[in-house]
Amino acid sequence: MEALKELLFKMADDSLVIGHRMGEWTGIAPMMEEDLAFSSIAQDKLGHANTLYDMLHELGEADADTLGFLRSANEFRNCQFVELPIGDYDFSLVRHFLFDNAEFIRYKHLANSSHEPLAKFARKVIGEVRYHVMHGNAWMKKLGNSHTAEGLERMQQQLNFAFPYALGVFEHSPSENEIKDQGYFVGEDTVKEEWMNTIKSVIAETKLTLPENAEPVTGGRKHEHTEHLSTMLEEMSVTLRLDPSVEW
Amino acid sequence: MNFTKEDILKILEEVVDPEIPTVSLVDLGVITNIETKDDFVKITMTPTFSGCPAMDYMKQDVIDTLDRYGVENKEVEITFDEPWSSNKITEKGLEGLKKHGLALPQKYISPEEINYIQYATCPHCDGDNTELRSPFGPTLCRAFHFCNDCNMMFEQFKAL
């Protein structure tokens, strides 16, 4: 049961944090279509977080709002990748591309999870994440084939910077073996392998190159975070913390 | 008072999508099951998109409408047991979407096809010379297209 909770927590926290980050583009994205895309994907992610927190609530944890808004940073199990600030659009796009391809593969495997509510939810979510991946891949190919040297250089720099963090998505949870043994999830190594193939095939259609010998930036699954997470959580929950008893 | 499944279905046809009032929830395909036993009614619903902010509103609307018809002993549950897909929209539902000015979702057999189908028929001029501008629109369930025949943007209820 603790292993299952660990799996649900890391996924829910990933979704909440990336959802909040993507939502920060609302109103300021470089063009209207991207404003809509980032805002819509953000909304999907928050929906995923909500459902996953609900699942945890069913297993005896606090309700979704409490889990999402009232925990401190050192209780979160998201990977560090998702908590980094949005930076410029090039970074946010590269992150979205790398992260969502992993999500898509993750949910495809979770469709066979032994935890039935998770399997049902995964079957639903695959369709939504398919659109996220289509979007991320399309823009990666577009900007990764930029006709200007500056454009290409920026994309390459962001890819170099983001890639070690992206590898950290697949950091093992403390209960990784039990998660696999219980059939909750196929495990991070399998997802990582398939993800590498996908990422390679998309990057091969661009003028970019994947950094070699990148060392994963880990820690998130063990509650270790950058200072950006606490700042974000503070901002996210400032209104609620003023008076948690208020009905909205 | 006892209600049959048919009675409940008829009542629920009155509950419409809060953003597309020309389509009932039944025709949209989000009512996935109706069970009746004596005077007890259990309704199962499922969201179009899991982050759909209208879901709670729809659920309340179902409860309020059943109240109005005197269905007192009831339970409305939201589950992912039978996930929604745009293929579940009925013929009447598709007509309703069109009436609301939306292009229709493409029918698909394997979801993999969604990666490739990028066309939609323009709801303004019925032209097929259209292109997908953004798979994300003003709500989670809509995409933006442009029609090269009548030079108009239009929204599509997207395939999922």
Tab-separated table of C-alpha atoms in Angstrom:
chain	number	residue	atom	x	y	z
A	1	MET	CA	0.000	0.000	0.000
A	2	GLU	CA	2.852	2.413	0.829
A	3	ALA	CA	4.482	1.563	-2.487
A	4	LEU	CA	1.261	2.315	-4.336
A	5	LYS	CA	0.922	5.623	-2.526
A	6	GLU	CA	4.474	6.500	-3.444
A	7	LEU	CA	3.724	5.909	-7.114
A	8	LEU	CA	0.528	7.961	-6.963
A	9	PHE	CA	2.204	10.776	-5.043
A	10	LYS	CA	5.074	11.180	-7.459
A	11	MET	CA	2.727	11.214	-10.445
A	12	ALA	CA	0.240	13.578	-8.808
A	13	ASP	CA	3.012	15.932	-7.698
A	14	ASP	CA	4.601	15.904	-11.154
A	15	SER	CA	1.230	16.763	-12.695
A	16	LEU	CA	0.414	19.515	-10.227
A	17	VAL	CA	3.794	21.193	-10.470
A	18	ILE	CA	4.150	21.015	-14.259
A	19	GLY	CA	0.494	22.077	-14.555
A	20	HIS	CA	1.135	25.152	-12.472
A	21	ARG	CA	4.299	25.960	-14.386
A	22	MET	CA	2.628	25.612	-17.790
A	23	GLY	CA	-0.248	27.748	-16.569
A	24	GLU	CA	2.228	30.541	-15.926
A	25	TRP	CA	2.272	31.045	-19.704
A	26	THR	CA	-1.371	32.052	-19.764
A	27	GLY	CA	-1.543	35.554	-21.192
A	28	ILE	CA	2.179	35.894	-21.949
A	29	ALA	CA	3.002	33.135	-24.456
A	30	PRO	CA	4.721	34.317	-27.655
A	31	MET	CA	1.598	33.767	-29.767
A	32	MET	CA	-2.086	33.155	-29.209
A	33	GLU	CA	-2.066	29.503	-30.292
A	34	GLU	CA	0.713	28.765	-27.823
A	35	ASP	CA	-1.085	30.645	-25.095
A	36	LEU	CA	-4.079	28.373	-25.670
A	37	ALA	CA	-1.935	25.262	-25.943
A	38	PHE	CA	0.034	25.802	-22.742
A	39	SER	CA	-3.093	26.872	-20.875
A	40	SER	CA	-5.063	23.840	-22.088
A	41	ILE	CA	-2.293	21.391	-21.320
A	42	ALA	CA	-1.910	22.998	-17.893
A	43	GLN	CA	-5.612	22.484	-17.266
A	44	ASP	CA	-5.339	18.817	-18.277
A	45	LYS	CA	-2.377	18.350	-15.936
A	46	LEU	CA	-4.223	19.896	-13.011
A	47	GLY	CA	-7.126	17.570	-13.790
A	48	HIS	CA	-4.751	14.603	-13.693
A	49	ALA	CA	-3.288	15.770	-10.379
A	50	ASN	CA	-6.770	16.171	-8.954
A	51	THR	CA	-7.817	12.648	-9.921
A	52	LEU	CA	-4.586	11.131	-8.600
A	53	TYR	CA	-4.936	12.989	-5.277
A	54	ASP	CA	-8.548	11.755	-5.124
A	55	MET	CA	-7.201	8.221	-5.531
A	56	LEU	CA	-4.836	8.844	-2.616
A	57	HIS	CA	-7.734	10.185	-0.590
A	58	GLU	CA	-9.532	6.880	-1.223
A	59	LEU	CA	-6.474	5.171	0.254
A	60	GLY	CA	-6.727	7.192	3.447
A	61	GLU	CA	-4.733	10.325	2.672
A	62	ALA	CA	-6.076	13.870	3.096
A	63	ASP	CA	-8.338	15.383	0.426
A	64	ALA	CA	-7.030	16.729	-2.883
A	65	ASP	CA	-6.958	20.394	-1.857
A	66	THR	CA	-5.008	19.668	1.302
A	67	LEU	CA	-2.531	17.442	-0.524
A	68	GLY	CA	-2.113	19.912	-3.354
A	69	PHE	CA	-1.993	23.182	-1.473
A	70	LEU	CA	-1.102	22.642	2.146
A	71	ARG	CA	1.947	20.386	2.130
A	72	SER	CA	5.424	21.860	2.332
A	73	ALA	CA	8.055	21.406	-0.365
A	74	ASN	CA	9.920	18.651	1.472
A	75	GLU	CA	6.797	16.468	1.351
A	76	PHE	CA	6.607	16.604	-2.448
A	77	ARG	CA	7.875	13.735	-4.607
A	78	ASN	CA	7.899	15.377	-8.015
A	79	CYS	CA	11.067	15.255	-10.084
A	80	GLN	CA	13.124	18.435	-9.985
A	81	PHE	CA	12.656	18.915	-13.727
A	82	VAL	CA	9.041	20.068	-13.403
A	83	GLU	CA	9.708	22.605	-10.647
A	84	LEU	CA	12.268	24.683	-12.568
A	85	PRO	CA	10.948	28.144	-13.454
A	86	ILE	CA	9.430	28.550	-16.920
A	87	GLY	CA	12.393	30.572	-18.240
A	88	ASP	CA	12.011	31.615	-21.840
A	89	TYR	CA	9.618	29.890	-24.200
A	90	ASP	CA	12.447	27.771	-25.647
A	91	PHE	CA	13.097	26.126	-22.269
A	92	SER	CA	9.417	25.570	-21.517
A	93	LEU	CA	8.911	23.994	-24.926
A	94	VAL	CA	11.907	21.662	-24.574
A	95	ARG	CA	10.741	20.643	-21.107
A	96	HIS	CA	7.197	20.022	-22.341
A	97	PHE	CA	8.534	17.880	-25.204
A	98	LEU	CA	10.799	15.785	-22.956
A	99	PHE	CA	8.367	15.448	-20.071
A	100	ASP	CA	5.191	14.696	-22.003
A	101	ASN	CA	6.751	11.971	-24.104
A	102	ALA	CA	7.602	10.261	-20.821
A	103	GLU	CA	4.051	10.795	-19.546
A	104	PHE	CA	2.570	9.233	-22.666
A	105	ILE	CA	4.675	6.075	-22.307
A	106	ARG	CA	4.026	5.982	-18.551
A	107	TYR	CA	0.250	6.065	-18.982
A	108	LYS	CA	0.338	3.480	-21.764
A	109	HIS	CA	1.946	1.067	-19.313
A	110	LEU	CA	-0.298	2.118	-16.452
A	111	ALA	CA	-3.306	1.035	-18.509
A	112	ASN	CA	-2.297	-2.452	-17.298
A	113	SER	CA	-1.768	-1.505	-13.658
A	114	SER	CA	-2.957	-3.973	-11.042
A	115	HIS	CA	-4.521	-1.029	-9.193
A	116	GLU	CA	-7.770	-0.959	-11.138
A	117	PRO	CA	-8.687	2.727	-10.549
A	118	LEU	CA	-5.260	3.737	-11.838
A	119	ALA	CA	-5.555	1.493	-14.889
A	120	LYS	CA	-8.976	2.936	-15.759
A	121	PHE	CA	-7.738	6.467	-15.325
A	122	ALA	CA	-4.657	5.760	-17.454
A	123	ARG	CA	-6.798	4.450	-20.317
A	124	LYS	CA	-8.635	7.749	-20.229
A	125	VAL	CA	-5.588	9.974	-19.930
A	126	ILE	CA	-3.672	8.438	-22.841
A	127	GLY	CA	-5.992	10.224	-25.278
A	128	GLU	CA	-5.357	13.583	-23.638
A	129	VAL	CA	-1.602	13.191	-23.399
A	130	ARG	CA	-1.552	12.119	-27.064
A	131	TYR	CA	-2.448	15.731	-27.897
A	132	HIS	CA	0.252	17.049	-25.580
A	133	VAL	CA	2.850	14.911	-27.295
A	134	MET	CA	1.639	15.862	-30.778
A	135	HIS	CA	2.027	19.479	-29.801
A	136	GLY	CA	5.450	19.098	-28.208
A	137	ASN	CA	6.854	17.014	-31.067
A	138	ALA	CA	5.486	19.331	-33.759
A	139	TRP	CA	7.038	22.442	-32.223
A	140	MET	CA	10.294	20.696	-31.460
A	141	LYS	CA	10.589	19.755	-35.135
A	142	LYS	CA	9.610	23.248	-36.227
A	143	LEU	CA	12.031	25.150	-33.990
A	144	GLY	CA	14.693	22.457	-34.135
A	145	ASN	CA	14.918	23.151	-37.855
A	146	SER	CA	15.123	26.889	-37.446
A	147	HIS	CA	16.662	28.780	-40.365
A	148	THR	CA	18.528	31.148	-38.073
A	149	ALA	CA	21.722	30.321	-36.220
A	150	GLU	CA	20.450	32.025	-33.079
A	151	GLY	CA	17.260	29.983	-33.106
A	152	LEU	CA	19.137	26.718	-33.397
A	153	GLU	CA	21.685	27.700	-30.804
A	154	ARG	CA	19.009	28.569	-28.296
A	155	MET	CA	17.190	25.301	-28.827
A	156	GLN	CA	20.414	23.335	-28.540
A	157	GLN	CA	21.407	25.139	-25.353
A	158	GLN	CA	18.045	24.457	-23.747
A	159	LEU	CA	18.178	20.820	-24.784
A	160	ASN	CA	21.644	20.508	-23.220
A	161	PHE	CA	20.444	22.160	-20.036
A	162	ALA	CA	17.145	20.268	-19.774
A	163	PHE	CA	18.275	16.774	-20.699
A	164	PRO	CA	20.004	15.806	-17.397
A	165	TYR	CA	16.912	16.979	-15.522
A	166	ALA	CA	14.696	14.975	-17.894
A	167	LEU	CA	16.700	11.858	-17.058
A	168	GLY	CA	15.842	12.577	-13.421
A	169	VAL	CA	12.173	11.898	-14.204
A	170	PHE	CA	13.092	8.198	-14.149
A	171	GLU	CA	14.787	8.276	-10.752
A	172	HIS	CA	13.722	5.166	-8.849
A	173	SER	CA	11.299	5.590	-5.999
A	174	PRO	CA	12.433	4.093	-2.682
A	175	SER	CA	9.844	1.320	-3.241
A	176	GLU	CA	10.580	0.814	-6.923
A	177	ASN	CA	10.915	-2.961	-6.622
A	178	GLU	CA	7.690	-3.392	-4.719
A	179	ILE	CA	5.878	-1.126	-7.185
A	180	LYS	CA	6.950	-3.509	-9.942
A	181	ASP	CA	6.401	-6.731	-7.982
A	182	GLN	CA	2.868	-5.758	-7.065
A	183	GLY	CA	2.146	-5.047	-10.718
A	184	TYR	CA	1.236	-1.423	-10.030
A	185	PHE	CA	3.616	-0.211	-12.694
A	186	VAL	CA	6.177	-1.614	-15.093
A	187	GLY	CA	8.890	0.555	-13.542
A	188	GLU	CA	10.980	3.561	-14.521
A	189	ASP	CA	13.699	1.688	-16.416
A	190	THR	CA	11.272	0.356	-19.010
A	191	VAL	CA	9.703	3.768	-19.492
A	192	LYS	CA	13.116	5.380	-19.795
A	193	GLU	CA	14.241	2.959	-22.477
A	194	GLU	CA	11.164	3.524	-24.634
A	195	TRP	CA	11.360	7.242	-24.001
A	196	MET	CA	14.954	7.400	-25.220
A	197	ASN	CA	13.904	5.781	-28.483
A	198	THR	CA	11.091	8.272	-28.998
A	199	ILE	CA	13.215	11.279	-28.121
A	200	LYS	CA	16.008	10.100	-30.409
A	201	SER	CA	13.639	9.620	-33.331
A	202	VAL	CA	12.148	13.108	-32.973
A	203	ILE	CA	15.526	14.781	-32.495
A	204	ALA	CA	16.787	12.911	-35.570
A	205	GLU	CA	14.271	14.934	-37.580
A	206	THR	CA	15.832	18.188	-36.397
A	207	LYS	CA	19.215	19.868	-36.674
A	208	LEU	CA	19.755	19.334	-32.944
A	209	THR	CA	21.838	16.713	-31.162
A	210	LEU	CA	21.176	14.985	-27.864
A	211	PRO	CA	23.869	15.607	-25.264
A	212	GLU	CA	25.983	12.526	-24.651
A	213	ASN	CA	26.896	11.043	-21.279
A	214	ALA	CA	24.460	13.278	-19.426
A	215	GLU	CA	24.226	12.558	-15.701
A	216	PRO	CA	20.654	12.469	-14.371
A	217	VAL	CA	19.738	15.208	-11.902
A	218	THR	CA	17.920	13.291	-9.193
A	219	GLY	CA	16.596	13.807	-5.682
A	220	GLY	CA	12.979	14.768	-6.274
A	221	ARG	CA	11.608	11.291	-5.604
A	222	LYS	CA	13.375	11.421	-2.228
A	223	HIS	CA	11.858	14.779	-1.305
A	224	GLU	CA	14.976	16.755	-2.269
A	225	HIS	CA	14.135	19.869	-4.206
A	226	THR	CA	15.531	23.090	-5.588
A	227	GLU	CA	14.559	26.342	-3.902
A	228	HIS	CA	12.162	26.955	-6.795
A	229	LEU	CA	9.602	24.481	-5.493
A	230	SER	CA	8.995	26.169	-2.151
A	231	THR	CA	8.734	29.570	-3.825
A	232	MET	CA	6.204	28.172	-6.261
A	233	LEU	CA	4.143	26.410	-3.603
A	234	GLU	CA	4.075	29.544	-1.500
A	235	GLU	CA	2.785	31.584	-4.392
A	236	MET	CA	0.299	28.888	-5.393
A	237	SER	CA	-1.293	28.633	-1.980
A	238	VAL	CA	-1.005	32.191	-0.687
A	239	THR	CA	-4.735	32.897	-0.933
A	240	LEU	CA	-5.784	29.600	0.583
A	241	ARG	CA	-3.356	29.964	3.484
A	242	LEU	CA	-4.872	33.331	4.379
A	243	ASP	CA	-7.865	31.403	5.660
A	244	PRO	CA	-8.082	27.676	4.873
A	245	SER	CA	-11.617	27.510	6.270
A	246	VAL	CA	-13.126	29.764	3.590
A	247	GLU	CA	-15.620	28.118	1.232
A	248	TRP	CA	-14.995	28.911	-2.462
B	1	MET	CA	-42.425	6.675	-6.748
B	2	ASN	CA	-40.690	4.166	-9.022
B	3	PHE	CA	-38.933	5.154	-12.230
B	4	THR	CA	-37.831	3.000	-15.128
B	5	LYS	CA	-34.560	3.431	-16.948
B	6	GLU	CA	-36.522	4.868	-19.892
B	7	ASP	CA	-38.170	7.474	-17.639
B	8	ILE	CA	-34.781	8.602	-16.371
B	9	LEU	CA	-33.268	8.708	-19.851
B	10	LYS	CA	-36.122	10.930	-20.977
B	11	ILE	CA	-35.616	13.275	-18.027
B	12	LEU	CA	-31.873	13.447	-18.613
B	13	GLU	CA	-32.369	14.478	-22.216
B	14	GLU	CA	-33.301	17.847	-20.777
B	15	VAL	CA	-29.884	18.334	-19.204
B	16	VAL	CA	-27.644	20.059	-21.716
B	17	ASP	CA	-23.928	20.755	-21.901
B	18	PRO	CA	-23.346	24.056	-20.066
B	19	GLU	CA	-21.222	25.378	-22.925
B	20	ILE	CA	-23.016	23.739	-25.853
B	21	PRO	CA	-26.731	24.084	-25.055
B	22	THR	CA	-27.738	22.334	-28.298
B	23	VAL	CA	-26.422	18.979	-27.028
B	24	SER	CA	-27.821	16.953	-24.135
B	25	LEU	CA	-25.510	15.100	-21.774
B	26	VAL	CA	-27.060	11.846	-22.959
B	27	ASP	CA	-26.229	12.639	-26.596
B	28	LEU	CA	-22.769	13.860	-25.641
B	29	GLY	CA	-22.099	10.390	-24.253
B	30	VAL	CA	-21.112	11.402	-20.721
B	31	ILE	CA	-23.973	9.498	-19.064
B	32	THR	CA	-22.514	6.016	-19.074
B	33	ASN	CA	-24.995	4.043	-17.032
B	34	ILE	CA	-28.448	4.256	-15.477
B	35	GLU	CA	-29.587	1.691	-12.929
B	36	THR	CA	-32.989	1.639	-11.303
B	37	LYS	CA	-34.212	-0.523	-8.464
B	38	ASP	CA	-37.610	0.158	-6.905
B	39	ASP	CA	-37.493	3.886	-6.194
B	40	PHE	CA	-33.679	4.113	-6.235
B	41	VAL	CA	-31.834	5.534	-9.215
B	42	LYS	CA	-28.102	5.368	-9.782
B	43	ILE	CA	-26.506	7.369	-12.545
B	44	THR	CA	-22.900	7.035	-13.676
B	45	MET	CA	-21.189	9.852	-15.525
B	46	THR	CA	-17.732	10.277	-16.988
B	47	PRO	CA	-15.925	13.482	-18.004
B	48	THR	CA	-15.040	14.299	-21.620
B	49	PHE	CA	-11.594	15.479	-20.469
B	50	SER	CA	-10.370	14.597	-16.999
B	51	GLY	CA	-9.640	18.248	-16.241
B	52	CYS	CA	-13.038	19.432	-17.467
B	53	PRO	CA	-14.069	22.229	-15.092
B	54	ALA	CA	-17.725	21.812	-16.098
B	55	MET	CA	-17.984	18.311	-14.648
B	56	ASP	CA	-19.166	19.276	-11.166
B	57	TYR	CA	-21.604	21.691	-12.730
B	58	MET	CA	-22.991	18.941	-14.978
B	59	LYS	CA	-23.344	16.586	-12.044
B	60	GLN	CA	-25.270	19.207	-10.064
B	61	ASP	CA	-27.454	19.872	-13.083
B	62	VAL	CA	-28.341	16.171	-13.277
B	63	ILE	CA	-29.219	16.143	-9.573
B	64	ASP	CA	-31.311	19.329	-9.817
B	65	THR	CA	-33.200	18.068	-12.861
B	66	LEU	CA	-33.988	14.732	-11.197
B	67	ASP	CA	-35.155	16.690	-8.142
B	68	ARG	CA	-37.542	18.657	-10.315
B	69	TYR	CA	-39.133	15.427	-11.535
B	70	GLY	CA	-39.463	14.089	-8.015
B	71	VAL	CA	-36.662	11.524	-8.190
B	72	GLU	CA	-35.724	11.667	-4.532
B	73	ASN	CA	-33.719	8.526	-3.845
B	74	LYS	CA	-30.701	8.837	-6.139
B	75	GLU	CA	-26.954	8.687	-6.464
B	76	VAL	CA	-24.814	10.286	-9.147
B	77	GLU	CA	-21.287	8.988	-9.485
B	78	ILE	CA	-18.396	10.157	-11.672
B	79	THR	CA	-16.083	7.339	-12.752
B	80	PHE	CA	-13.578	6.406	-15.440
B	81	ASP	CA	-15.016	2.873	-15.714
B	82	GLU	CA	-16.127	3.535	-19.238
B	83	PRO	CA	-13.952	6.351	-20.516
B	84	TRP	CA	-15.522	8.915	-22.797
B	85	SER	CA	-14.537	9.143	-26.425
B	86	SER	CA	-15.829	11.437	-29.151
B	87	ASN	CA	-17.056	8.306	-30.961
B	88	LYS	CA	-19.720	8.067	-28.255
B	89	ILE	CA	-21.525	11.215	-29.363
B	90	THR	CA	-24.883	10.208	-30.875
B	91	GLU	CA	-26.145	11.297	-34.298
B	92	LYS	CA	-28.443	13.747	-32.563
B	93	GLY	CA	-25.499	15.011	-30.557
B	94	LEU	CA	-23.474	15.578	-33.730
B	95	GLU	CA	-26.373	17.549	-35.212
B	96	GLY	CA	-26.436	19.640	-32.051
B	97	LEU	CA	-22.725	20.374	-32.284
B	98	LYS	CA	-23.155	21.506	-35.852
B	99	LYS	CA	-26.095	23.690	-34.891
B	100	HIS	CA	-23.828	25.359	-32.364
B	101	GLY	CA	-21.353	26.219	-35.151
B	102	LEU	CA	-18.790	23.568	-34.292
B	103	ALA	CA	-17.062	21.263	-36.744
B	104	LEU	CA	-17.501	17.599	-35.892
B	105	PRO	CA	-14.884	15.276	-34.462
B	106	GLN	CA	-13.529	12.746	-36.947
B	107	LYS	CA	-14.703	9.191	-36.433
B	108	TYR	CA	-11.810	6.887	-35.817
B	109	ILE	CA	-11.287	3.185	-35.219
B	110	SER	CA	-7.825	3.121	-33.667
B	111	PRO	CA	-6.846	6.114	-31.519
B	112	GLU	CA	-3.471	6.098	-33.279
B	113	GLU	CA	-5.298	7.603	-36.266
B	114	ILE	CA	-5.746	10.838	-34.338
B	115	ASN	CA	-2.048	11.508	-34.873
B	116	TYR	CA	-2.696	11.843	-38.575
B	117	ILE	CA	-6.227	13.123	-39.112
B	118	GLN	CA	-5.889	16.861	-39.253
B	119	TYR	CA	-8.806	17.804	-41.459
B	120	ALA	CA	-12.270	18.883	-40.475
B	121	THR	CA	-15.235	20.019	-42.516
B	122	CYS	CA	-15.880	23.759	-42.199
B	123	PRO	CA	-19.141	24.373	-40.324
B	124	HIS	CA	-19.624	27.698	-42.177
B	125	CYS	CA	-19.371	26.626	-45.836
B	126	ASP	CA	-19.043	22.804	-45.625
B	127	GLY	CA	-15.697	23.126	-47.415
B	128	ASP	CA	-13.018	20.466	-46.956
B	129	ASN	CA	-10.062	22.666	-47.856
B	130	THR	CA	-9.178	23.319	-44.248
B	131	GLU	CA	-6.113	23.163	-42.048
B	132	LEU	CA	-5.545	22.549	-38.370
B	133	ARG	CA	-4.157	25.703	-36.749
B	134	SER	CA	-4.026	24.529	-33.152
B	135	PRO	CA	-5.166	21.319	-31.499
B	136	PHE	CA	-5.967	23.460	-28.452
B	137	GLY	CA	-8.847	25.899	-28.418
B	138	PRO	CA	-10.930	27.997	-26.021
B	139	THR	CA	-11.999	24.919	-24.065
B	140	LEU	CA	-10.272	21.565	-23.540
B	141	CYS	CA	-12.553	19.806	-26.016
B	142	ARG	CA	-12.061	22.162	-28.963
B	143	ALA	CA	-9.432	22.685	-31.657
B	144	PHE	CA	-8.912	25.620	-34.064
B	145	HIS	CA	-8.965	25.207	-37.832
B	146	PHE	CA	-8.849	27.593	-40.768
B	147	CYS	CA	-10.986	27.213	-43.880
B	148	ASN	CA	-9.209	28.122	-47.113
B	149	ASP	CA	-12.516	28.161	-49.007
B	150	CYS	CA	-14.291	30.831	-46.980
B	151	ASN	CA	-11.241	32.251	-45.185
B	152	MET	CA	-12.757	31.820	-41.768
B	153	MET	CA	-11.409	30.377	-38.546
B	154	PHE	CA	-13.635	27.765	-36.992
B	155	GLU	CA	-13.678	25.590	-33.901
B	156	GLN	CA	-13.946	21.834	-33.921
B	157	PHE	CA	-15.097	19.518	-31.172
B	158	LYS	CA	-12.009	17.398	-31.249
B	159	ALA	CA	-11.602	13.680	-31.610
B	160	LEU	CA	-10.520	11.952	-28.428
